[in-house]
Amino acid sequence: MKRQLLRKLRKIVGEGHVESSTEDMLCYRYDGLERGAPPDAVVHPASVEEVAELVRAAAAAGKPVVPRGAGTGLSGGSVPLTGGIVIDLNHMNRIRAIDRENLIAEVEPGVINWDLKTAADGEGLFYPPDPSSTRVCTLGGNIAENAGGPCGVKYGVTGDYVLGLEAVLPDGNVIRTGGRNRRDVAGYDLTSLLVGSEGTLAVVTAATLRLLPRPPARRTVLLSYRELAGAGAAVAAMASSGVTPAALEIMDGITIECVEKYRPGYLQVGAAAALLLEVDGEAEGVDAQLERARAACQETGGEIVFTASDEQEAEELWESRRAISPSLGRLAPAKIGEDISVPPARVAEMIGRIQAIATDHGLTIAVFGHAGDGNLHPNILTDRRDAEQMRRADMAIKELFAAAIELGGTLSGEHGIGLAKAGFMDGAIQAQALGKMKEIKRLFDPDGIMNPGKIFG
Ligand SMILES: Cc1cc2nc3c(=O)[nH]c(=O)nc-3n(C[C@H](O)[C@H](O)[C@H](O)COP(=O)(O)OP(=O)(O)OC[C@H]3O[C@@H](n4cnc5c(N)ncnc54)[C@H](O)[C@@H]3O)c2cc1C
């Protein structure tokens, strides 16, 4: 059976575009954080037609299909649970067009986020969604996770930029949703339904994305705090100041120390917290904006450590921010990276809860994230070989989610549910709403072949 299916897959995508050796399959057990079962085969299609044929072949053989981009996901979305066929979209990586007049990009799913940003920038345009994995993650993965990033506080997340999609359904048919219109209220919004669906409804094979004119000026400032709570309180102070920053990123003392060891720069080791603040806009108004934003941060105890004087220095500050995840890996053999989201005014309170949970369970929890829009990443630093510590970490995770929900927040702000949080959906989503989500899944995928086990367990 397996040999027959492999032959069929090779016929669809060509001999060199199917992998099935044990060694290769082991690599696809993992994403950025989670691990599952090795797939039966990995295929690298080059067109929507090939993807459609692959999905049909998998359905006929009763094999699960797992779409995969760069595998940087942090919730196990691209990790097979029970084998099946991984459809790796990395070969479909063309930016087909950048339409300056309509501020639109036409892309394939395997385009790297940074490559689209760079291409747009070359045209004086701006593609805002900026996950810290920007240099490696794919737009297909961003769409499937509705990925965000630091500039989400002002510019929103991936879903705010997706105008239209082409995708292959679990029966092999191709669906086209939305289009090139900024305003489009014709019928149900299927584009938004597919965004954030984590590859459980369809395989995205092309996207029409909205671009913006590039903001002419930006100012980037690093502030240091003696109290972590002060940095959290700056979020509410910022809202009262009337300034919407382009980014407001928080790092606690543990995070600062790790990043500085890994990539020495401007962060102040010994500080309880740092905020990375950016404002952007027209050159004439940007300094006044910065002044007000800075005053809001200083009101809650922030001291300015560094002001970037040019684009290069600003980019260096951002490289330090992007270095957080890899640098934390040096402090402990493993980390459990969480992704809770609370209303911005509750950030300070949520930080207090995280610290209390860490103390109660004798754990080290580093805290960083997109404080400006309430999305925090408590990272529990662990050693998977220490069963007793893992048990405490499990309890801490449950308490973190419970605290976020109690404060009006939710399980994930950007990393998705995947395998990692499927077990917590019941407590986070109203029963009626969760029931409708499951009905939608069954409607799209009655045989349950599309990325099974994700979101709903
Ligand atoms: C260091 C680091 C920093 C990160 N920072 C951020 C951050 O700031 N913000 C953020 O949001 N995330 C962040 N992430 C998480 C991750 O990078 C994002 O979730 C990203 O969107 C995943 O893209 P990917 O191409 O790696 O997708 P994968 O990990 O390969 O897949 C992710 C999900 O998308 C599905 N999928 C992939 N391609 C398709 C497709 N074409 N059609 C349908 N489904 C598809 C997969 O099945 C899976 O469910 C970070 C990860 C790392 C390792």
XYZ file of C-alpha atoms and ligand atoms in Angstrom:
510
model
C 0.000 0.000 0.000
C 2.709 2.427 1.020
C 4.852 1.633 -2.030
C 1.861 2.201 -4.302
C 1.107 5.549 -2.710
C 4.751 6.641 -2.938
C 4.753 5.773 -6.637
C 1.648 7.919 -7.086
C 3.185 10.837 -5.183
C 6.355 10.658 -7.297
C 4.272 10.671 -10.438
C 2.547 13.881 -9.285
C 5.540 15.959 -8.172
C 8.486 14.199 -9.816
C 11.021 11.707 -8.491
C 13.238 14.237 -6.663
C 10.384 15.912 -4.806
C 9.293 13.083 -2.529
C 11.194 12.092 0.604
C 10.482 9.012 2.668
C 13.720 7.821 4.298
C 13.551 7.271 8.060
C 16.274 9.863 8.664
C 14.466 12.533 6.655
C 11.105 11.751 8.235
C 12.534 12.267 11.727
C 13.234 15.932 10.923
C 9.553 16.510 10.213
C 8.516 15.291 13.657
C 9.350 18.738 15.004
C 8.385 22.350 14.670
C 9.867 25.226 16.695
C 8.750 23.677 19.957
C 6.623 20.555 19.773
C 7.216 17.022 18.612
C 4.928 14.374 17.151
C 5.159 11.317 14.928
C 7.256 11.069 11.764
C 5.225 11.310 8.539
C 5.089 8.513 5.936
C 6.316 10.878 3.232
C 7.155 14.521 2.593
C 6.293 16.039 -0.782
C 7.418 19.321 -2.307
C 4.817 20.480 -4.843
C 5.393 23.374 -7.240
C 1.847 24.330 -8.244
C -1.753 24.406 -7.077
C -2.526 21.566 -9.508
C 0.111 19.377 -7.864
C -1.189 20.222 -4.386
C -4.737 19.309 -5.477
C -3.584 15.956 -6.893
C -1.556 15.217 -3.777
C -4.522 15.900 -1.512
C -6.728 13.654 -3.683
C -4.139 10.878 -3.531
C -3.869 11.186 0.243
C -7.666 11.193 0.641
C -7.994 8.102 -1.562
C -5.411 6.312 0.581
C -7.035 7.560 3.816
C -3.798 9.319 4.821
C -3.699 12.555 6.813
C -2.352 15.671 5.081
C -0.178 18.081 7.085
C 0.669 21.399 5.380
C 4.070 22.783 6.325
C 5.920 26.047 5.789
C 9.255 26.660 7.513
C 8.330 24.614 10.592
C 8.952 27.547 12.982
C 5.507 27.209 14.555
C 5.441 27.087 18.351
C 2.311 25.008 18.921
C 2.902 21.822 16.922
C 0.703 22.821 13.960
C 2.957 21.382 11.262
C 3.870 18.262 13.248
C 2.122 15.014 12.214
C 0.288 13.245 14.991
C -0.177 9.848 13.353
C 1.997 9.888 10.227
C 0.544 10.845 6.853
C 1.783 13.103 4.090
C 3.494 16.385 4.852
C 2.946 18.891 2.047
C 5.929 21.217 2.230
C 5.061 24.489 0.448
C 8.593 25.913 0.370
C 9.041 25.397 -3.371
C 6.021 27.605 -4.098
C 7.926 30.742 -3.161
C 7.360 33.333 -5.855
C 6.233 36.899 -5.287
C 4.104 37.006 -8.423
C 3.424 40.731 -8.425
C 3.653 43.911 -6.417
C 0.942 46.247 -7.652
C 1.891 49.761 -6.536
C -1.303 51.392 -7.752
C -3.583 49.107 -5.781
C -1.139 48.495 -2.901
C -1.352 44.746 -3.347
C 1.082 41.811 -3.402
C 0.273 38.494 -5.087
C 2.283 35.746 -3.420
C 2.759 32.015 -3.157
C 2.655 30.455 0.323
C 6.352 29.565 0.528
C 7.550 33.187 0.291
C 9.582 34.105 3.387
C 7.982 36.948 5.361
C 11.219 38.991 5.254
C 11.480 38.605 1.468
C 8.063 40.177 0.974
C 8.936 42.968 3.414
C 12.161 43.636 1.518
C 10.481 43.547 -1.905
C 7.725 45.905 -0.707
C 10.293 48.228 0.840
C 12.098 48.391 -2.514
C 8.896 49.854 -3.972
C 8.486 52.357 -1.110
C 5.787 50.134 0.393
C 5.306 48.359 3.703
C 4.073 44.869 4.610
C 3.549 45.225 8.383
C 3.144 41.705 9.895
C 6.506 41.087 11.533
C 6.850 37.879 13.551
C 10.266 37.689 15.195
C 10.891 34.659 12.960
C 10.503 37.003 9.945
C 13.753 35.899 8.294
C 12.662 32.254 8.041
C 8.905 31.819 8.450
C 6.655 31.617 5.382
C 3.604 33.652 4.485
C 1.566 30.418 4.244
C 2.483 29.625 7.856
C 1.747 33.246 8.862
C -1.694 33.070 7.249
C -2.468 29.689 8.803
C -1.474 30.959 12.274
C -2.694 34.541 11.784
C 0.792 35.503 12.943
C 1.524 38.823 14.575
C 4.589 40.652 15.789
C 5.777 43.808 17.501
C 4.039 46.202 15.126
C 0.666 44.536 15.736
C -0.122 47.182 18.352
C -0.524 49.784 15.588
C -0.810 47.777 12.376
C -2.629 44.603 13.394
C -1.805 41.013 12.461
C -1.554 38.937 9.272
C -5.316 38.584 8.907
C -5.640 42.355 8.579
C -3.634 42.152 5.341
C -5.169 39.123 3.618
C -7.593 40.206 0.894
C -7.960 36.933 -0.951
C -6.840 33.311 -0.884
C -6.551 30.326 -3.164
C -6.594 27.015 -1.330
C -7.001 23.291 -1.908
C -9.858 21.709 0.040
C -9.672 18.223 1.594
C -11.536 16.761 -1.427
C -8.924 18.192 -3.813
C -11.140 21.001 -5.131
C -9.680 24.491 -5.354
C -11.445 27.359 -3.575
C -10.835 31.062 -4.260
C -12.038 33.495 -1.593
C -12.066 37.297 -1.464
C -10.083 39.055 -4.161
C -8.290 42.328 -4.756
C -10.892 44.600 -3.200
C -10.323 46.442 0.051
C -14.037 46.568 0.569
C -15.779 43.292 0.018
C -18.849 42.301 1.980
C -20.311 39.888 -0.566
C -21.408 36.861 1.448
C -19.674 35.117 4.316
C -16.055 36.088 4.888
C -14.402 32.774 3.985
C -11.005 34.450 3.723
C -11.102 35.263 7.426
C -12.288 31.734 8.175
C -9.241 30.233 6.469
C -6.868 32.717 8.142
C -5.809 31.208 11.464
C -7.295 27.798 10.629
C -3.849 26.182 11.151
C -4.033 24.004 8.033
C -7.088 22.155 9.354
C -9.505 23.301 6.617
C -7.421 23.680 3.437
C -3.908 24.074 2.016
C -3.262 27.701 1.048
C -1.631 27.867 -2.393
C -1.722 31.623 -3.128
C -2.644 34.871 -1.390
C -3.485 38.455 -2.273
C -2.059 40.701 0.431
C -2.616 44.348 1.221
C 0.383 46.676 1.413
C 0.717 50.161 2.913
C 2.806 53.151 1.913
C 6.045 52.983 3.936
C 5.887 55.362 6.928
C 8.423 58.110 6.149
C 9.992 58.281 9.628
C 10.406 56.181 12.733
C 12.014 56.661 16.141
C 13.157 53.772 18.323
C 13.971 54.061 22.014
C 15.028 51.586 24.698
C 13.850 52.160 28.278
C 14.933 50.397 31.417
C 12.872 49.714 34.567
C 13.737 48.846 38.156
C 10.333 47.187 38.612
C 8.776 44.786 36.125
C 5.338 46.013 37.188
C 6.302 49.555 36.123
C 7.042 48.374 32.597
C 3.664 46.603 32.523
C 1.882 49.711 33.801
C 3.396 51.747 30.938
C 0.959 50.034 28.560
C -2.067 51.645 30.211
C -0.194 54.952 30.560
C 0.545 54.862 26.833
C -3.151 54.409 26.027
C -3.995 57.452 28.158
C -1.296 59.499 26.385
C -3.214 59.210 23.110
C -0.189 57.835 21.251
C -0.466 54.514 19.407
C 3.108 53.279 19.276
C 4.314 51.294 16.264
C 5.708 48.826 18.810
C 5.875 48.475 22.584
C 7.831 45.358 23.508
C 8.548 44.160 27.026
C 11.449 42.018 28.307
C 11.971 41.003 31.927
C 15.311 40.794 33.742
C 15.932 37.115 32.885
C 15.301 37.796 29.205
C 17.584 40.854 29.229
C 20.439 38.892 30.755
C 20.097 36.040 28.255
C 19.942 38.296 25.215
C 22.955 40.328 26.349
C 25.033 37.166 26.808
C 23.995 35.867 23.402
C 24.143 39.101 21.462
C 25.715 41.942 23.457
C 24.090 45.265 22.657
C 22.266 47.994 24.496
C 20.149 46.173 27.077
C 21.006 46.912 30.724
C 21.843 43.748 32.628
C 20.517 44.049 36.191
C 17.396 45.968 35.215
C 14.088 44.350 36.155
C 12.611 45.076 32.730
C 13.086 46.887 29.452
C 10.650 48.366 26.988
C 11.470 48.748 23.330
C 9.343 51.606 22.063
C 8.907 52.680 18.475
C 6.744 55.392 16.929
C 6.403 56.135 13.237
C 4.629 58.476 10.878
C 5.240 61.706 8.993
C 8.664 63.229 9.675
C 7.137 66.472 11.045
C 5.029 64.770 13.728
C 7.139 61.829 14.772
C 9.310 63.620 17.351
C 6.282 65.073 19.112
C 4.747 61.578 19.209
C 7.949 60.179 20.657
C 8.007 62.858 23.337
C 4.502 61.970 24.517
C 5.149 58.227 24.365
C 8.404 58.618 26.260
C 6.699 60.722 28.934
C 4.083 57.974 29.389
C 6.828 55.381 29.930
C 8.743 57.636 32.310
C 5.580 58.208 34.352
C 5.707 54.541 35.404
C 9.429 54.501 36.210
C 11.122 54.093 32.825
C 14.585 55.521 32.223
C 15.847 56.028 28.708
C 18.881 53.868 28.007
C 19.359 54.377 24.314
C 17.800 56.314 21.451
C 18.583 54.996 17.976
C 20.065 57.784 15.912
C 19.606 56.105 12.533
C 18.018 53.128 10.785
C 21.034 50.918 11.444
C 20.926 51.468 15.198
C 17.164 50.924 15.208
C 17.663 47.641 13.337
C 20.331 46.589 15.890
C 17.810 47.100 18.685
C 15.313 44.983 16.767
C 17.904 42.250 16.202
C 18.327 42.048 19.992
C 14.565 41.675 20.317
C 14.523 38.921 17.681
C 17.348 37.147 19.534
C 15.175 36.436 22.585
C 13.941 32.954 21.658
C 17.310 31.522 20.574
C 19.089 33.112 23.552
C 16.684 31.639 26.136
C 17.600 28.220 24.773
C 21.021 28.675 26.389
C 19.691 28.992 29.906
C 18.010 25.597 30.158
C 17.854 22.429 28.050
C 14.214 23.128 27.151
C 11.664 25.891 27.289
C 7.909 25.903 27.156
C 6.980 29.097 25.347
C 3.473 30.282 26.118
C 1.500 32.909 24.293
C -1.274 34.324 26.410
C -3.179 37.448 25.516
C -4.973 39.840 27.880
C -6.614 43.235 27.412
C -3.710 45.739 27.328
C -4.747 47.487 30.553
C -4.376 44.146 32.407
C -0.748 43.549 31.350
C 0.716 44.722 34.680
C -1.692 42.476 36.591
C -0.924 39.491 34.338
C 2.796 39.984 34.873
C 2.197 39.929 38.639
C 0.289 36.659 38.262
C 3.091 35.108 36.191
C 5.659 36.033 38.832
C 3.488 34.572 41.601
C 3.002 31.311 39.636
C 6.772 31.038 39.081
C 7.449 31.510 42.794
C 4.711 29.082 43.886
C 6.087 26.304 41.687
C 9.797 27.075 42.134
C 10.199 27.637 38.389
C 12.127 30.125 36.278
C 9.707 31.881 33.946
C 11.113 34.484 31.563
C 8.544 37.047 30.398
C 8.643 38.997 27.179
C 6.209 39.900 24.446
C 4.116 42.405 22.623
C 3.009 44.319 25.726
C 1.405 47.092 23.689
C -1.410 44.835 22.596
C -1.461 42.587 25.654
C 0.262 39.546 24.126
C 2.784 38.079 26.575
C 5.128 35.102 26.158
C 5.901 33.570 29.555
C 8.654 31.036 28.804
C 9.080 28.294 31.401
C 12.713 27.207 31.405
C 12.849 23.492 32.036
C 14.704 20.245 31.710
C 12.513 17.508 30.205
C 14.631 14.851 31.960
C 13.451 16.187 35.326
C 10.006 14.583 35.676
C 9.214 16.348 38.923
C 10.040 19.762 37.440
C 7.935 18.971 34.352
C 5.009 18.125 36.619
C 5.338 21.552 38.261
C 5.627 23.165 34.821
C 2.389 21.482 33.733
C 0.611 22.864 36.783
C 2.064 26.310 36.100
C 0.803 26.231 32.486
C -2.726 25.438 33.652
C -2.556 28.296 36.138
C -1.185 30.701 33.514
C -4.103 29.981 31.197
C -6.597 30.208 34.061
C -5.151 33.575 35.124
C -5.251 34.942 31.556
C -8.869 33.850 31.121
C -9.832 35.291 34.505
C -8.393 38.649 33.417
C -10.525 38.594 30.270
C -7.771 37.163 28.070
C -7.274 34.048 25.997
C -4.997 31.058 25.254
C -3.110 32.414 22.267
C -2.397 35.802 20.767
C -0.445 34.573 17.752
C 1.128 31.110 18.011
C -2.137 29.224 17.537
C -3.520 26.187 19.332
C -1.955 23.316 17.356
C -1.254 20.258 19.466
C 0.072 22.191 22.420
C -3.138 23.847 23.591
C -5.843 21.657 22.067
C -6.628 20.280 25.514
C -7.417 23.739 26.871
C -9.979 24.871 24.296
C -12.973 23.727 26.368
C -12.066 26.123 29.172
C -11.329 29.047 26.868
C -14.119 29.084 24.276
C -17.853 29.238 24.969
C -19.393 25.765 24.430
C -21.791 26.923 21.673
C -19.004 28.665 19.787
C -16.658 25.682 20.101
C -19.453 23.407 18.852
C -19.914 25.610 15.744
C -16.145 25.544 15.109
C -16.227 21.732 15.149
C -19.228 21.719 12.773
C -17.300 23.963 10.361
C -14.346 21.573 10.522
C -16.653 18.620 9.710
C -18.281 20.548 6.856
C -14.918 21.254 5.201
C -13.285 17.975 6.097
C -15.862 15.202 6.738
C -13.210 12.466 6.671
C -10.892 14.366 8.998
C -7.787 14.081 6.810
C -6.648 17.724 6.966
C -4.099 18.203 9.760
C -5.933 15.979 12.261
C -5.543 16.456 15.994
C -4.870 20.176 15.762
C -6.944 22.836 17.527
C -9.621 20.409 18.799
C -7.421 17.507 19.909
C 12.344 32.408 17.125
C 10.891 32.442 16.834
C 10.189 33.630 16.964
C 8.826 33.681 16.675
N 8.173 34.867 16.787
C 6.865 34.942 16.454
C 6.174 36.194 16.539
O 6.720 37.227 16.902
N 4.875 36.205 16.181
C 4.223 35.074 15.748
O 3.044 35.162 15.408
N 4.859 33.886 15.697
C 6.151 33.798 16.019
N 6.802 32.594 15.948
C 6.050 31.389 15.546
C 6.090 31.062 14.029
O 7.244 31.627 13.425
C 4.814 31.554 13.330
O 3.699 30.826 13.813
C 4.854 31.424 11.810
O 3.672 31.991 11.290
C 4.981 29.973 11.327
O 5.337 30.000 9.963
P 6.004 28.726 9.299
O 6.213 29.011 7.861
O 7.188 28.296 10.045
O 4.819 27.669 9.461
P 4.847 26.153 10.053
O 5.414 26.139 11.424
O 5.474 25.281 9.032
O 3.307 25.877 10.121
C 2.495 26.553 11.039
C 1.021 26.162 10.804
O 0.614 26.609 9.540
C 0.128 25.532 8.734
N 0.531 25.852 7.372
C 1.770 26.180 6.915
N 1.712 26.495 5.609
C 0.415 26.341 5.231
C -0.280 26.504 4.009
N 0.327 26.902 2.908
N -1.605 26.234 3.998
C -2.261 25.846 5.107
N -1.658 25.687 6.289
C -0.333 25.939 6.352
C 0.771 24.284 9.332
O 0.004 23.132 9.078
C 0.784 24.644 10.796
O -0.472 24.394 11.367
C 8.151 32.502 16.246
C 8.861 31.305 16.121
C 10.205 31.264 16.415
C 10.937 29.960 16.262
